[in-house]
mmCIF file of C-alpha atoms in Angstrom:
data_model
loop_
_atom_site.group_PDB
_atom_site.id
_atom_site.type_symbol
_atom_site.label_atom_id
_atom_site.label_comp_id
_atom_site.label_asym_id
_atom_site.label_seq_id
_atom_site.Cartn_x
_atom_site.Cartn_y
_atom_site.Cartn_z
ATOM 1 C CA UNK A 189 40.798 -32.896 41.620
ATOM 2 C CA UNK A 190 38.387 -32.164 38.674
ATOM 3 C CA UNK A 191 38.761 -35.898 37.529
ATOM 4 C CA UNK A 192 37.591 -37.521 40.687
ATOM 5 C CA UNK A 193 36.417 -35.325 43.267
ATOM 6 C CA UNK A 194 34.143 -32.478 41.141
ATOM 7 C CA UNK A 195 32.520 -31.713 44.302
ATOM 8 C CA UNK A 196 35.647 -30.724 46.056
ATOM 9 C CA UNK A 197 37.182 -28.628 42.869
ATOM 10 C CA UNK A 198 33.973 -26.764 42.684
ATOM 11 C CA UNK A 199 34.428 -25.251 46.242
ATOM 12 C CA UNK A 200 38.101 -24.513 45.860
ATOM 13 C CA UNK A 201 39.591 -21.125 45.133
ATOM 14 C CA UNK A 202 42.535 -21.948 42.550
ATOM 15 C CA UNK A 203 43.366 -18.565 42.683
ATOM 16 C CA UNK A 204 45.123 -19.231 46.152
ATOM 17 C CA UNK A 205 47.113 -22.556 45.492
ATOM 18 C CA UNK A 206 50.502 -22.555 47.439
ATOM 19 C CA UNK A 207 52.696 -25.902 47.480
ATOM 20 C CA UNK A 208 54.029 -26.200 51.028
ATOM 21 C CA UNK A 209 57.518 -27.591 51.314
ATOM 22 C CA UNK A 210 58.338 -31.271 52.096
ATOM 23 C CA UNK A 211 57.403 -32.603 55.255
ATOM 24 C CA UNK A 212 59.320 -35.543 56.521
ATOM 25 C CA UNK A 213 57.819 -37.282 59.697
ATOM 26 C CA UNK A 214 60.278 -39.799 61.835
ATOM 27 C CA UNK A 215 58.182 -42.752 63.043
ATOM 28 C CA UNK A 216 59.152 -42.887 66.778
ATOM 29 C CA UNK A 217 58.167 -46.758 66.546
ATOM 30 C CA UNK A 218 60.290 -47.742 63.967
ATOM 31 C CA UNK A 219 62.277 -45.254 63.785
ATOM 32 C CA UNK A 220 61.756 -44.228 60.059
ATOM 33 C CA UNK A 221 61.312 -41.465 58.176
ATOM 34 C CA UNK A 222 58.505 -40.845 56.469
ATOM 35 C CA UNK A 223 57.549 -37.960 53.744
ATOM 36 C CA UNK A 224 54.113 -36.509 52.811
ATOM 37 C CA UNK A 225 53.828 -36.180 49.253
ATOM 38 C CA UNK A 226 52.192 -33.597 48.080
ATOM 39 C CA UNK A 227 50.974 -30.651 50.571
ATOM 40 C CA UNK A 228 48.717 -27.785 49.013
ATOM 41 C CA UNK A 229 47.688 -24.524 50.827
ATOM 42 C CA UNK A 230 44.775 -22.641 49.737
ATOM 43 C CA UNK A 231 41.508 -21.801 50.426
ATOM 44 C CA UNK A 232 37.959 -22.198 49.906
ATOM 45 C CA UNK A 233 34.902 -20.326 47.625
ATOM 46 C CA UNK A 234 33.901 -17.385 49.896
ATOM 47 C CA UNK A 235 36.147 -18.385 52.982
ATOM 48 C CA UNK A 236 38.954 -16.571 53.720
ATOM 49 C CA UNK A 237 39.956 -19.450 56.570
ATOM 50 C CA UNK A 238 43.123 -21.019 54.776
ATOM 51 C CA UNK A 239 42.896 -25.028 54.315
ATOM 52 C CA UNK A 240 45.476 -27.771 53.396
ATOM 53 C CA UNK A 241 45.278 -30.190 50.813
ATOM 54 C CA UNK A 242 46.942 -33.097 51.990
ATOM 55 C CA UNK A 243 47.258 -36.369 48.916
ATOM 56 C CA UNK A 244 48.941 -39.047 49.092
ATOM 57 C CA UNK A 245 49.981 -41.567 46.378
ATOM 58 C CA UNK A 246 50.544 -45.270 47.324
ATOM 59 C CA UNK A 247 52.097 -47.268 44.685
ATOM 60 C CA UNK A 248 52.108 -51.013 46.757
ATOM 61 C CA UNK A 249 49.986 -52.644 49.263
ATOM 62 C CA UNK A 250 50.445 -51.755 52.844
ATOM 63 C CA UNK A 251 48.302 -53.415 56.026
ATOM 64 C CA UNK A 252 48.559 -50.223 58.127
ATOM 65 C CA UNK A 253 47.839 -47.704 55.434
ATOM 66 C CA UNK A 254 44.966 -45.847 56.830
ATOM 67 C CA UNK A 255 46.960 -45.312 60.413
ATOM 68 C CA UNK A 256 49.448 -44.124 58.224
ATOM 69 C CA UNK A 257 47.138 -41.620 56.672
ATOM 70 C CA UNK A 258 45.925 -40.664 60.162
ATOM 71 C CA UNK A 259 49.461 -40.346 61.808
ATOM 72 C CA UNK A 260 50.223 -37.582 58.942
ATOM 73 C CA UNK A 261 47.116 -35.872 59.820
ATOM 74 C CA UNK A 262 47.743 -35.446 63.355
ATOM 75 C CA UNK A 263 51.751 -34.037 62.670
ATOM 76 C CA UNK A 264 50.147 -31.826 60.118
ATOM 77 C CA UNK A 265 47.174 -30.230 62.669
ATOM 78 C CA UNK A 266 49.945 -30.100 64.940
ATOM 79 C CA UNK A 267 51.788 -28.012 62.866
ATOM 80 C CA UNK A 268 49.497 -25.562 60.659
ATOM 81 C CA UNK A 269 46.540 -25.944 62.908
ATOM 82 C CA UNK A 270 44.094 -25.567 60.323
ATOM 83 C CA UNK A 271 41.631 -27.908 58.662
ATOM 84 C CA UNK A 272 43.270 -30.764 56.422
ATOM 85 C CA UNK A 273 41.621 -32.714 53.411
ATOM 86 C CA UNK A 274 43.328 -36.192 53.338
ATOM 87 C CA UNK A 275 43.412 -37.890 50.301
ATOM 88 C CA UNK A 276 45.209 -41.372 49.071
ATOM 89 C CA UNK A 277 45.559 -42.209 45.644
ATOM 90 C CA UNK A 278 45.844 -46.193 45.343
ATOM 91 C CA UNK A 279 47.958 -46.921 42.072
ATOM 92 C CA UNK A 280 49.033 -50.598 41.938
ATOM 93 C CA UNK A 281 47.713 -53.045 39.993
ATOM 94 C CA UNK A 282 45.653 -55.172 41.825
ATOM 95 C CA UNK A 283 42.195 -53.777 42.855
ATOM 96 C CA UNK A 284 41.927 -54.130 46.452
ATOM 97 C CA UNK A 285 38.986 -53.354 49.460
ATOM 98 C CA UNK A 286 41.009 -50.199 50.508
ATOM 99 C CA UNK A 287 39.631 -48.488 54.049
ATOM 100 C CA UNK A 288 39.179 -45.167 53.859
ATOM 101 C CA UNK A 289 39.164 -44.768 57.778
ATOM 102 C CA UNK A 290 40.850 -45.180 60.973
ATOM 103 C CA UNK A 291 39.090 -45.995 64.177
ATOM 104 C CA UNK A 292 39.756 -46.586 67.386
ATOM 105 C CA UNK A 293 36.818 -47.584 69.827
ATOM 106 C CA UNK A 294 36.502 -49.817 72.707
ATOM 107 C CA UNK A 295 32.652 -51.470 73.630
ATOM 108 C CA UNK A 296 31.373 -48.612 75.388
ATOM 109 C CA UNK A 297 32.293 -45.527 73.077
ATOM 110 C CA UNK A 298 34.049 -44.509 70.147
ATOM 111 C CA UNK A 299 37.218 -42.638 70.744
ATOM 112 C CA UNK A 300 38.567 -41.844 66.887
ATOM 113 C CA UNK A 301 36.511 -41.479 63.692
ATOM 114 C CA UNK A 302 39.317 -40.656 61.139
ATOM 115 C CA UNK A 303 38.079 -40.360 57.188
ATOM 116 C CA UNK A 304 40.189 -39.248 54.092
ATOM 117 C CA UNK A 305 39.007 -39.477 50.784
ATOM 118 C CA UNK A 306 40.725 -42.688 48.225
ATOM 119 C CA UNK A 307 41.074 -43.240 44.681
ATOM 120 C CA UNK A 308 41.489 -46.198 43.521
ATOM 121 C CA UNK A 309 42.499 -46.717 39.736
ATOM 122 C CA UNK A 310 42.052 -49.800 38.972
ATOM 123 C CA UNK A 311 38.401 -50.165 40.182
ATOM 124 C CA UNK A 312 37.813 -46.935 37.587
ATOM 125 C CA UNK A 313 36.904 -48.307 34.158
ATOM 126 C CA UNK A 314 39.100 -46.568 31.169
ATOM 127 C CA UNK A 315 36.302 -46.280 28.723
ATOM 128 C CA UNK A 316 34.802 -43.832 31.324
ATOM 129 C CA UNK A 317 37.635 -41.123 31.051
ATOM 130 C CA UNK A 318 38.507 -41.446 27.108
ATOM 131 C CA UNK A 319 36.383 -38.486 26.674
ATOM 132 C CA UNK A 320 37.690 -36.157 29.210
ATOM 133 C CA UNK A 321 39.637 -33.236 27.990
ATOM 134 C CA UNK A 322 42.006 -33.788 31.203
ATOM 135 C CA UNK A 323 45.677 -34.492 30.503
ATOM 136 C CA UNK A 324 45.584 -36.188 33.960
ATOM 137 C CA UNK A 325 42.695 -38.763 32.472
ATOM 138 C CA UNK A 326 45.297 -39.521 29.331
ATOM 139 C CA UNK A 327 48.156 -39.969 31.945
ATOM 140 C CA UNK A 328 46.252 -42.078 34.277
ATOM 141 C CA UNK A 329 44.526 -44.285 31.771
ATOM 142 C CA UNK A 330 47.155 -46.875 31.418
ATOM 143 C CA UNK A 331 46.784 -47.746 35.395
ATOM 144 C CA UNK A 332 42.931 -48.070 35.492
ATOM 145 C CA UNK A 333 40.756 -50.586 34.811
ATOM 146 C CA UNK A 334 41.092 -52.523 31.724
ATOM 147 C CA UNK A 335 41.260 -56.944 31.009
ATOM 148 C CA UNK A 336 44.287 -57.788 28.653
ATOM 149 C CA UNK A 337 41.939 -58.030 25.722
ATOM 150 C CA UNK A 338 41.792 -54.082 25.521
ATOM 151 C CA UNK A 339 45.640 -53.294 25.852
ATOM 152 C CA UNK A 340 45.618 -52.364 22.039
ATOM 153 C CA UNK A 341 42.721 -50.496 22.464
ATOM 154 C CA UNK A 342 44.012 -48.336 25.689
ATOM 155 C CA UNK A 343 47.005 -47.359 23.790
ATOM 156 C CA UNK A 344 44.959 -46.022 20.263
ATOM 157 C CA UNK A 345 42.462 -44.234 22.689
ATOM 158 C CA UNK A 346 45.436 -42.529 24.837
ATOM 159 C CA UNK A 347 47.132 -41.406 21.708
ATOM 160 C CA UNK A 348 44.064 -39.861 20.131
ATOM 161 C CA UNK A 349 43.078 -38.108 23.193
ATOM 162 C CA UNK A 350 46.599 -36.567 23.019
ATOM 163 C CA UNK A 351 46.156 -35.175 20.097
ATOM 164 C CA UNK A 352 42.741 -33.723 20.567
ATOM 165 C CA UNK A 353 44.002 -32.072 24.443
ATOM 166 C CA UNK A 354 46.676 -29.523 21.998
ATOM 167 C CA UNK A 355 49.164 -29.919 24.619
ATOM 168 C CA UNK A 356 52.837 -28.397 24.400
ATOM 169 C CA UNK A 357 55.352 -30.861 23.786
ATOM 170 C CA UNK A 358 56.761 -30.715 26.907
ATOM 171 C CA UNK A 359 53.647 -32.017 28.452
ATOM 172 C CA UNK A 360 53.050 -34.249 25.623
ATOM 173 C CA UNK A 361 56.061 -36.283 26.391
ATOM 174 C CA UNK A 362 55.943 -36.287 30.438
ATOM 175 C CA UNK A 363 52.124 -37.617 30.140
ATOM 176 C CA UNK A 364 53.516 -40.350 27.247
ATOM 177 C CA UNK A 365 56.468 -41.812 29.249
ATOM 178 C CA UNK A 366 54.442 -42.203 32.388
ATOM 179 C CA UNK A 367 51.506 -44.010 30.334
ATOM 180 C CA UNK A 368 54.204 -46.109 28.505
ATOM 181 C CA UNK A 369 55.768 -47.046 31.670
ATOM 182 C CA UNK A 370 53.010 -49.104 33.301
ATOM 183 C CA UNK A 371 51.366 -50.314 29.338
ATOM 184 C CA UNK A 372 53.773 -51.970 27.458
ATOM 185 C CA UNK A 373 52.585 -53.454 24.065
ATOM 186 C CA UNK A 374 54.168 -56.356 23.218
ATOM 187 C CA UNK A 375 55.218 -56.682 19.091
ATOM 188 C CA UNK A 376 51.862 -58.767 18.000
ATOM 189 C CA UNK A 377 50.091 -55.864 20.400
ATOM 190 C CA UNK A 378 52.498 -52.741 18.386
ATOM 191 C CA UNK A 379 51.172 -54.169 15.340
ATOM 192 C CA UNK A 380 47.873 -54.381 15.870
ATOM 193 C CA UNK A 381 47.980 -50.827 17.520
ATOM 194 C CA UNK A 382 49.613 -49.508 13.718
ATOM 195 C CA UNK A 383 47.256 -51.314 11.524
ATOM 196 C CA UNK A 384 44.177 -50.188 14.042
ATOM 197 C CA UNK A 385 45.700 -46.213 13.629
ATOM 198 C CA UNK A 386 45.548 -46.306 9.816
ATOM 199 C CA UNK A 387 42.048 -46.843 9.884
ATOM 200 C CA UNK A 388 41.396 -44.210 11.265
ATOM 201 C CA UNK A 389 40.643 -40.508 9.488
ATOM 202 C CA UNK A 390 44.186 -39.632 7.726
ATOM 203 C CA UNK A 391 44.727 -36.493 9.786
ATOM 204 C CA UNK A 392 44.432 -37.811 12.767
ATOM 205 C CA UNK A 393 46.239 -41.040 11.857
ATOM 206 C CA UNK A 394 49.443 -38.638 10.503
ATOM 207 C CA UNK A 395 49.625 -36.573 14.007
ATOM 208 C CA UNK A 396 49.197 -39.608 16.037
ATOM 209 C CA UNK A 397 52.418 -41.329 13.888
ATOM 210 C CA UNK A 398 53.853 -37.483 14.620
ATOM 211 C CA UNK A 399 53.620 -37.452 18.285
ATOM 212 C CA UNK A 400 55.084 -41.265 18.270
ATOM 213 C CA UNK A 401 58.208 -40.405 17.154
ATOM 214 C CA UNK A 402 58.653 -37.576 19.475
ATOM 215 C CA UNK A 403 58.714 -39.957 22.785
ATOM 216 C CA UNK A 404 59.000 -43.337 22.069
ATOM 217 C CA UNK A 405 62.890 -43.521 22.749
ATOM 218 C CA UNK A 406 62.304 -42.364 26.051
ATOM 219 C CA UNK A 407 59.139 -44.562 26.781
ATOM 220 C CA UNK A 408 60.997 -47.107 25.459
ATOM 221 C CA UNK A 409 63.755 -47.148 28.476
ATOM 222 C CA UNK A 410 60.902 -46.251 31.498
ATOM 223 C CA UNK A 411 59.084 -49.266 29.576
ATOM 224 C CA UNK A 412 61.862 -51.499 30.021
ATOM 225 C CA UNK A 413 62.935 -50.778 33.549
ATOM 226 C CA UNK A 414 59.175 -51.118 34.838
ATOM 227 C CA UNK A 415 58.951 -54.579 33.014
ATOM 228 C CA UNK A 416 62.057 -55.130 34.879
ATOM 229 C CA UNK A 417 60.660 -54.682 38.331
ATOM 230 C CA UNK A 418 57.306 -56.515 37.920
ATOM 231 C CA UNK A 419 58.967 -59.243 36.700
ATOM 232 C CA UNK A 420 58.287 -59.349 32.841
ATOM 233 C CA UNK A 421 62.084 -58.859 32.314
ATOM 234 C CA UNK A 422 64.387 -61.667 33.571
ATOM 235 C CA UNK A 423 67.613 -60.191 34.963
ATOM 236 C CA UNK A 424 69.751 -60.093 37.945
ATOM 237 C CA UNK A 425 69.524 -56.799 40.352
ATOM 238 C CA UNK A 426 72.498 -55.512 38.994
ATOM 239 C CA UNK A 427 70.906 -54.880 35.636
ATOM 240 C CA UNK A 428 68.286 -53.076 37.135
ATOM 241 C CA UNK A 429 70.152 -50.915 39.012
ATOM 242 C CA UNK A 430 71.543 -50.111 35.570
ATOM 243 C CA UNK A 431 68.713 -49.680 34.236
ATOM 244 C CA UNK A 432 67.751 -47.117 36.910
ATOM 245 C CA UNK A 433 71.101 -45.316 36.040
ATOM 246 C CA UNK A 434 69.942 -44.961 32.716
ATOM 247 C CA UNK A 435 66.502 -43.565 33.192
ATOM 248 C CA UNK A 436 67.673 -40.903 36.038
ATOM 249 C CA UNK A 437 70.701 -40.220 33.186
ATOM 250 C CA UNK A 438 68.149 -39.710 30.369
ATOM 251 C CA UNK A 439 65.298 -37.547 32.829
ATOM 252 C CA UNK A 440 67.663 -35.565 34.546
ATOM 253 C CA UNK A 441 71.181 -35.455 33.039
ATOM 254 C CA UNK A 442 74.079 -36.166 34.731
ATOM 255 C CA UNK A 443 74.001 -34.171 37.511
ATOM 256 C CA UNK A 444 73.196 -37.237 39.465
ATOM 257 C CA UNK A 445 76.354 -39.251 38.787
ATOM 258 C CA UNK A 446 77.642 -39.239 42.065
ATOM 259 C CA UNK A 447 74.841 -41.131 43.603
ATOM 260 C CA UNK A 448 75.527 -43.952 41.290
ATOM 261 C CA UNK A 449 77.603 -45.378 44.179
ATOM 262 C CA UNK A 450 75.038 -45.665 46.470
ATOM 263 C CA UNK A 451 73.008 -47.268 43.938
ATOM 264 C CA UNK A 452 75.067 -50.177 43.747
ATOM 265 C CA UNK A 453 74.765 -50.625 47.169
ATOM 266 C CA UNK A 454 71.377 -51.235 47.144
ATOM 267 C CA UNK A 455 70.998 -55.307 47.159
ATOM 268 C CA UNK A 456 66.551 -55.239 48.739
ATOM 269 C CA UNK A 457 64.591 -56.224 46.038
ATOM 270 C CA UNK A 458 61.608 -54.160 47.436
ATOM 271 C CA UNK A 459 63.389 -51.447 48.186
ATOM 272 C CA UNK A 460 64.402 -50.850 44.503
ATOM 273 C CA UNK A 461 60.595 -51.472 43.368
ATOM 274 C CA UNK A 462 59.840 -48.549 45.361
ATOM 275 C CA UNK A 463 62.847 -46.542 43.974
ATOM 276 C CA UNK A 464 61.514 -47.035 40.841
ATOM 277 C CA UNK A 465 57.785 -46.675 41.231
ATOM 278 C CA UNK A 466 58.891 -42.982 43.095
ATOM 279 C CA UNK A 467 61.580 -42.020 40.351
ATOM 280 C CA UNK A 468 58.418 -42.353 37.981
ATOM 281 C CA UNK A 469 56.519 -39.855 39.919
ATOM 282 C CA UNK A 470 59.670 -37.396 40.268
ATOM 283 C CA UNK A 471 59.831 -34.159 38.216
ATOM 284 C CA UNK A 472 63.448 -32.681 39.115
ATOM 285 C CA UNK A 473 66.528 -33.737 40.109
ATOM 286 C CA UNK A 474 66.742 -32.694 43.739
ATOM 287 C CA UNK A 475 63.755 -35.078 43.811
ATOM 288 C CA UNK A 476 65.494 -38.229 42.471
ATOM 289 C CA UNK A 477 68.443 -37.500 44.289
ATOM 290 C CA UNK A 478 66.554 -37.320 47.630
ATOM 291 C CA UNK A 479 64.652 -40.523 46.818
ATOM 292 C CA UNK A 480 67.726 -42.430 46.028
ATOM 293 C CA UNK A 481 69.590 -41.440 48.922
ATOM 294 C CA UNK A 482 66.261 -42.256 51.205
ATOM 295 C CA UNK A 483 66.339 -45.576 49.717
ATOM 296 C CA UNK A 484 70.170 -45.813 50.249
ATOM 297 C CA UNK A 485 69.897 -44.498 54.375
ATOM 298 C CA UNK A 486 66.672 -47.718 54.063
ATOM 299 C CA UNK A 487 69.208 -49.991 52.787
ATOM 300 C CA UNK A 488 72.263 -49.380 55.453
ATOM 301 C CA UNK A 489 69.144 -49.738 58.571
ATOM 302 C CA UNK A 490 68.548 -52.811 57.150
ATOM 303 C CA UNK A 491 72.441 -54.304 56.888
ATOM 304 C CA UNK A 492 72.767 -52.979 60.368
ATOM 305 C CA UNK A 493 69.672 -55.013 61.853
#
């Protein structure tokens, strides 16, 4: 919130911050169902009226995004009955003309005037953030704005804003393996990125080479399966499922072996892009499990049809 919306973080009061549990939504037109990411209760400066914080991350391009946005409004007034801030964070790679509205109007008057704030990465330029002492700005950098020229240069700023952010390790390697998942340095790029590192002053160069070893197995694996799905990995969809296996084994342990079945049902291309973009974003196991057996329920509708 303090990244891109200071406004809104300066009238907050973080010393109420509640997150809400999971709402799912069933889509009485398609008959999907539908979860809201991320729902925060709390309140703001001087107000003791509680509010929701309602953000949504959208990882692929969808036409009817913004009635989307609007639909999960109107089930969450329904509910809570309270105001609602709506906000979409746009993560894929393309930069696209995102709305950040939903209308409805005929000649004669205006009947719906829906707005929720957006942020879209890619049309943010990484040299803006490399100075931010945000963990989210080093997490986030490798999906903003950059041409291919500057790969090298993403990378060598990421790692040196690690470093100067003092985080634990734990954090340290979460906020690695997601940048390493959508940058991947090719070997000319890795080599470059070492002899560019050495130049630098030879303390930071030694706990940059430090914090390397610490996460690169793992960043490694998330690198490879996300090359996988956009296509910079040749393979059949049987060795990304495996792949999948493999990154939910080395996250989360094996408490998810029994869902490996329904894994290897799972023969919709798209449908295992979006497992994998999700699986990214999840922190526990309940999570995975309840994305891959979402994407599994997906799957069966769509043998049945």
């Amino acid at each position: 919130m303090a990244l891109f919306f200071p406004q809104i973080y300066e009238a907050i009061d973080f010393n109420h911050v509640v997150f809400l549990s999971e709402e799912v939504f069933t889509d009485i037109v398609e008959g999907e169902k539908r979860r809201v990411d991320m729902l925060i209760e709390t309140r703001l400066k001087e107000q003791p009226a509680l509010i929701i914080v309602h953000l949504e991350a959208q990882a692929y391009y969808q036409t009817a995004f913004a009635e989307r946005m609007f639909v999960y409004f109107s089930r969450l007034f329904e509910k809570y009955r309270c105001r609602i801030l709506p906000i979409a964070v746009f993560s894929y790679d393309a930069a696209k003309e995102e709305p950040d509205a939903f209308r409805l109007e005929f000649p004669f008057m205006r009947v719906l005037d829906f707005q929720f704030k957006t942020v879209e990465l890619r049309k943010n330029n990484w040299r803006d953030y490399i100075k931010q002492e945000n963990p989210v700005a080093a997490a986030l950098l490798s999906k903003m704005g950059y041409n291919e020229d500057e790969r090298v240069q993403v990378k060598k700023e990421f790692l040196r804003m690690l470093i100067r952010l003092e985080l634990d390790p734990a954090k340290i390697h979460l906020i690695a393996c997601f940048f390493d998942t959508y940058l991947i340095l090719n070997e000319a790029e890795k080599r470059q990125l070492h002899k560019e590192i050495t130049l630098l002053h030879p303390r930071e160069e030694e706990r940059i080479m430090e914090l390397k070893t610490a996460w690169e197995e793992d960043a490694e694996l998330a690198g490879k399966l996300k090359g996988k799905i956009e296509g910079k990995i040749e393979g059949r969809l049987e060795g990304m499922i495996e792949l999948i296996r493999k990154y939910m084994a080395a996250h989360f342990g094996e408490s998810l072996h029994d869902i490996h079945d329904q894994l290897a049902q799972l023969t919709n291309l798209e449908l295992v892009e979006q497992l994998a973009d999700r699986l990214f974003r999840a922190s526990r196991p309940d999570e995975a499990r309840k994305l891959v057996e979402d994407t599994y329920e997906a799957q069966q509708k769509l043998n049945r049809q």
